[in-house]
Amino acid sequence: MQTQSDIRLTPQRQVILEELAKVKTHPTANEVYDMVRKRLPRIGLGTVYRNLELMADNGMILKLEVGGSQKRFDATTDLHYHIRCTGCGRVDDIQFSAMPQLDQLAANSSDYQVLGHHIEFSGICESCDDPQEAKK
Amino acid sequence: MQTQSDIRLTPQRQVILEELAKVKTHPTANEVYDMVRKRLPRIGLGTVYRNLELMADNGMILKLEVGGSQKRFDATTDLHYHIRCTGCGRVDDIQFSAMPQLDQLAANSSDYQVLGHHIEFSGICESCDDPQEAKK
DNA sequence: TTAATAAATGAGAATGTGTATTATTCCTAT
DNA sequence: ATAGGAATAATACACATTCTCATTTATTAA
């Protein structure tokens, strides 16, 4: 694990970063791949994975290990929480302020050296709510 | 999604449940498979997956979608939080009491119908801490 | 500038986790 | 005992992610 070290800004990396910053959703690697491919049609999926991973290690972006089978990426790196729709899997930001004091609580009640935390809410998003109402 | 409905307690299911209740770790499906196989050598991995999923839907056990590439299972179903070691991937319980009021906060600051939440701490467990100390 | 060296990429193979299929076996109720 | 449905074991399949490696691109040293 490194913090802001020697990472060369190749064209591929730049485009990945720009496209990720452009959206407020939290795309999967494949979705990033699709966005990037419009500008760099010859880029490989492996390159996208490799660089997302690299930039996450570097602290430039956030890798979200939320529920579901795919990892998601976030250009906003400050501590904030997420909510995931159990219907469609989309992930949105939760706007209330983070609670760093939780880490202290956890440290007191475990033998771990606590590094951080993440809160993931689950719920039904607006889009998924409507069709369900119709069914009733 | 169902709550405590008609689920037949086959020998396989009973052993899966017993083995899961026996440990305080939060084993992956594969680890459950290994434990169960000592008592039922002919059981299939698919059966373990199918029944863990079924029992989770049923509310008999908890499916943890924590970080890492594998899902984990927990025989303790009341709301509690977890901490995951970034070194070895093991998952332990965090002992302080849950905060259901967080759901209300989230509901107020999003358009979702909030169903619940989970907090996952990350850190270094005791076992992983020692070798790292030695390296310095 | 050019040669040597190192790093990054693209293509595709390989791995690993989880799900679907299907023939067979096991219950359960007549 | 037998028919009908549920559950199982074995295996094939799907998908996300990582790995390999030959080629390309950038950097460094002369």
XYZ file of C-alpha atoms (C1' of nucleotides) in Angstrom:
332
model
C 0.000 0.000 0.000
C 1.371 3.361 -1.045
C 0.231 6.952 -0.773
C 0.493 9.241 -3.738
C 3.694 7.880 -5.195
C 5.200 7.643 -8.638
C 2.326 6.927 -10.976
C 2.771 7.875 -14.588
C -0.246 9.553 -16.122
C -0.598 7.593 -19.329
C -3.356 8.542 -21.786
C -5.321 5.486 -20.675
C -5.084 6.425 -17.020
C -6.029 10.007 -17.710
C -9.138 9.023 -19.629
C -10.165 6.493 -16.981
C -9.819 9.151 -14.321
C -11.701 11.770 -16.323
C -14.573 9.476 -17.176
C -14.881 8.299 -13.580
C -14.927 11.883 -12.318
C -17.593 12.756 -14.860
C -20.296 10.584 -13.315
C -21.905 10.711 -9.912
C -22.861 7.046 -10.036
C -20.422 4.428 -8.807
C -19.652 2.413 -11.902
C -18.312 -1.114 -12.012
C -15.068 -1.834 -13.846
C -17.061 -2.951 -16.849
C -19.074 0.234 -16.907
C -15.882 2.263 -16.747
C -14.564 0.144 -19.586
C -17.619 0.974 -21.686
C -17.286 4.698 -20.996
C -13.571 4.763 -21.708
C -13.865 2.698 -24.856
C -15.809 5.461 -26.549
C -12.670 7.560 -26.443
C -10.038 4.813 -26.626
C -11.591 2.012 -28.656
C -8.498 -0.197 -28.494
C -8.096 -0.190 -24.706
C -8.159 -3.592 -23.022
C -10.425 -4.561 -20.159
C -7.372 -5.722 -18.237
C -5.882 -2.255 -18.480
C -9.007 -0.759 -16.957
C -8.963 -3.242 -14.090
C -5.231 -2.841 -13.540
C -5.395 0.936 -13.429
C -8.513 1.209 -11.306
C -6.830 -1.077 -8.808
C -3.608 0.916 -9.002
C -5.320 4.255 -8.549
C -7.318 2.908 -5.634
C -4.124 1.714 -3.924
C -2.727 5.129 -4.577
C -5.604 6.905 -2.938
C -6.607 8.731 -6.102
C -9.975 6.986 -6.243
C -12.061 4.778 -3.975
C -12.754 1.119 -4.485
C -16.146 0.243 -3.012
C -16.515 -3.295 -1.806
C -20.250 -3.144 -1.366
C -22.744 -5.944 -1.656
C -23.396 -7.576 -4.975
C -20.974 -9.482 -7.145
C -19.051 -6.554 -8.598
C -16.760 -3.944 -7.136
C -17.513 -0.310 -7.798
C -15.354 2.782 -8.109
C -15.764 6.317 -6.887
C -13.816 9.440 -7.825
C -14.810 11.132 -4.574
C -12.327 10.033 -1.961
C -13.469 11.780 1.201
C -15.239 9.648 3.785
C -18.890 9.279 2.973
C -21.466 6.508 3.067
C -23.492 4.666 0.460
C -26.874 3.146 -0.077
C -27.498 0.250 -2.406
C -30.782 -0.630 -4.015
C -31.648 -4.257 -3.385
C -33.769 -4.171 -6.522
C -31.431 -2.954 -9.248
C -28.066 -2.808 -7.486
C -27.388 0.884 -8.078
C -25.354 2.690 -5.466
C -25.903 6.290 -4.366
C -24.191 8.551 -1.882
C -25.696 9.220 1.502
C -25.382 12.871 2.346
C -25.035 13.059 6.092
C -21.616 13.636 7.585
C -19.286 10.786 8.370
C -18.637 9.614 11.899
C -14.919 9.062 12.380
C -15.457 8.579 16.109
C -16.824 5.125 15.283
C -13.275 3.953 14.685
C -12.394 4.744 18.276
C -15.392 2.788 19.506
C -14.361 -0.187 17.430
C -10.766 0.029 18.603
C -11.925 -0.083 22.216
C -14.005 -3.193 21.697
C -11.666 -5.327 19.608
C -8.079 -6.507 19.383
C -7.639 -5.006 15.935
C -5.639 -2.017 14.935
C -8.592 -0.194 13.391
C -7.949 1.537 10.081
C -11.382 2.789 9.072
C -14.964 1.878 8.410
C -17.697 2.026 5.870
C -21.452 2.098 6.271
C -23.616 0.593 3.595
C -27.333 1.157 3.773
C -29.716 -0.957 1.769
C -33.093 0.018 0.473
C -35.359 0.462 -2.511
C -34.613 3.312 -4.887
C -37.312 5.480 -6.414
C -37.194 3.751 -9.789
C -37.614 0.329 -8.246
C -40.304 1.505 -5.863
C -42.829 2.548 -8.499
C -43.219 -0.785 -10.301
C -43.660 -2.498 -6.971
C -46.414 -0.118 -5.964
C -48.199 -0.904 -9.194
C -48.222 -4.607 -8.386
C -50.136 -4.216 -5.130
C -38.053 -13.160 0.368
C -39.771 -15.219 3.038
C -39.692 -15.295 6.812
C -39.494 -18.607 8.603
C -41.654 -20.627 6.268
C -41.805 -24.240 5.203
C -38.225 -25.435 5.084
C -37.605 -29.109 5.539
C -34.734 -29.905 7.850
C -32.843 -32.447 5.780
C -29.732 -34.077 7.241
C -27.583 -31.868 4.987
C -29.304 -28.703 6.167
C -29.082 -29.724 9.782
C -25.357 -30.414 9.563
C -24.729 -27.150 7.707
C -26.591 -25.263 10.401
C -24.845 -27.090 13.237
C -21.388 -26.588 11.801
C -22.049 -22.931 11.157
C -23.316 -22.415 14.712
C -20.255 -24.186 16.059
C -17.765 -21.537 14.944
C -17.531 -17.895 15.878
C -15.719 -17.058 12.650
C -17.714 -16.137 9.586
C -16.876 -18.864 7.118
C -17.197 -18.671 3.357
C -19.347 -21.205 1.513
C -16.240 -23.184 0.726
C -15.159 -23.276 4.341
C -18.612 -24.461 5.358
C -18.329 -27.107 2.651
C -15.043 -28.316 4.133
C -16.474 -28.466 7.638
C -19.630 -30.252 6.561
C -17.786 -32.722 4.366
C -16.087 -34.236 7.388
C -19.483 -35.462 8.515
C -21.157 -35.912 5.128
C -18.388 -36.836 2.702
C -20.727 -37.182 -0.265
C -22.356 -33.751 -0.011
C -22.045 -31.504 -3.064
C -20.714 -27.951 -3.047
C -23.866 -26.851 -4.842
C -25.983 -28.168 -2.011
C -24.022 -26.084 0.456
C -24.433 -22.947 -1.651
C -28.097 -23.612 -2.289
C -28.928 -24.195 1.344
C -26.872 -21.345 2.739
C -28.692 -19.057 0.331
C -32.046 -20.579 1.251
C -31.467 -20.278 4.964
C -30.300 -16.699 4.572
C -33.484 -15.826 2.660
C -35.361 -17.510 5.431
C -33.752 -15.440 8.143
C -32.234 -18.465 9.860
C -28.709 -17.265 9.196
C -27.038 -14.099 7.938
C -25.296 -13.669 4.601
C -22.485 -11.143 4.933
C -21.615 -9.212 1.822
C -18.421 -7.774 3.184
C -15.316 -6.796 1.298
C -13.237 -9.393 -0.437
C -14.319 -11.676 -3.218
C -16.311 -14.170 -1.188
C -19.522 -13.989 0.733
C -19.521 -15.119 4.336
C -22.141 -16.636 6.590
C -23.045 -16.050 10.203
C -25.279 -18.091 12.481
C -25.902 -15.047 14.699
C -28.761 -13.123 13.159
C -29.211 -10.130 15.454
C -27.915 -6.794 14.215
C -24.216 -6.449 14.921
C -21.193 -5.119 13.106
C -18.018 -6.655 11.753
C -14.363 -5.944 11.322
C -12.284 -7.404 8.535
C -8.541 -7.825 8.543
C -6.984 -6.288 5.463
C -4.079 -8.684 5.864
C -5.663 -12.130 6.001
C -9.327 -11.409 5.268
C -10.718 -12.883 8.483
C -13.888 -11.335 9.833
C -14.711 -10.857 13.519
C -17.661 -9.428 15.388
C -17.559 -5.946 16.857
C -19.088 -5.954 20.283
C -20.663 -2.557 20.713
C -24.394 -2.220 20.315
C -26.025 -1.556 16.972
C -27.438 1.820 16.026
C -30.806 1.376 14.359
C -31.371 5.131 14.464
C -28.917 5.399 11.552
C -31.628 4.101 9.254
C -33.786 7.098 10.076
C -30.912 9.465 9.333
C -30.376 7.805 5.987
C -34.068 7.911 5.166
C -34.116 11.649 5.808
C -31.220 12.324 3.479
C -32.096 10.147 0.512
C -34.952 9.191 -1.771
C -34.685 5.553 -0.862
C -36.994 3.466 1.208
C -34.321 2.452 3.711
C -34.341 -1.173 4.788
C -31.238 -1.464 6.954
C -27.529 -0.948 7.175
C -24.287 -2.627 7.933
C -21.045 -1.227 9.263
C -17.816 -2.871 8.285
C -14.634 -1.802 9.995
C -11.267 -2.617 8.526
C -8.034 -3.098 10.360
C -5.149 -5.385 11.172
C -5.828 -8.380 13.376
C -3.448 -9.513 16.101
C -2.038 -12.380 14.081
C -1.238 -10.159 11.130
C 0.163 -7.415 13.330
C 2.993 -9.457 14.807
C 4.761 -10.482 11.581
C 4.582 -6.897 10.393
C 6.207 -5.656 13.571
C 9.026 -8.118 13.039
C 9.721 -6.769 9.565
C 10.405 -3.226 10.735
C 20.184 11.023 -31.451
C 20.501 6.467 -30.541
C 20.831 2.327 -27.882
C 19.562 0.215 -23.696
C 16.327 -0.281 -20.057
C 12.117 -0.068 -17.810
C 7.173 0.426 -17.654
C 2.602 -0.025 -19.574
C -0.504 -1.955 -22.746
C -3.642 -5.287 -25.373
C -5.130 -9.789 -26.171
C -6.421 -13.682 -24.480
C -5.857 -17.544 -21.252
C -6.562 -18.916 -16.533
C -8.686 -18.761 -11.967
C -12.224 -18.595 -8.683
C -16.778 -17.895 -6.969
C -21.226 -18.716 -7.551
C -25.460 -20.442 -10.317
C -28.175 -23.547 -13.427
C -29.234 -28.097 -15.211
C -30.460 -32.704 -14.829
C -30.767 -37.386 -13.664
C -31.243 -39.766 -9.446
C -32.559 -40.385 -4.671
C -35.352 -39.541 -0.753
C -39.763 -38.306 1.666
C -44.423 -38.200 2.379
C -49.112 -39.225 1.868
C -52.143 -42.079 0.254
C -46.174 -50.400 -1.930
C -46.508 -46.605 -5.043
C -47.134 -41.986 -7.129
C -45.715 -37.173 -6.840
C -42.976 -33.672 -5.252
C -38.764 -31.981 -3.057
C -33.829 -32.306 -2.364
C -29.482 -33.962 -3.666
C -24.885 -34.887 -6.248
C -22.456 -34.179 -10.160
C -21.333 -31.467 -13.593
C -21.666 -27.797 -16.856
C -21.972 -23.008 -17.196
C -21.640 -17.858 -16.390
C -19.328 -14.079 -14.839
C -15.895 -11.058 -12.606
C -11.304 -10.576 -11.946
C -6.438 -11.649 -12.360
C -2.435 -13.400 -14.793
C 0.778 -14.104 -18.740
C 3.344 -12.525 -22.223
C 4.552 -10.552 -26.537
C 4.461 -5.890 -28.260
C 4.498 -0.992 -27.763
C 5.715 3.173 -25.485
C 8.296 6.009 -22.494
C 12.574 7.047 -19.978
C 17.404 7.007 -19.231
C 22.327 6.688 -20.329
C 25.747 7.240 -23.362
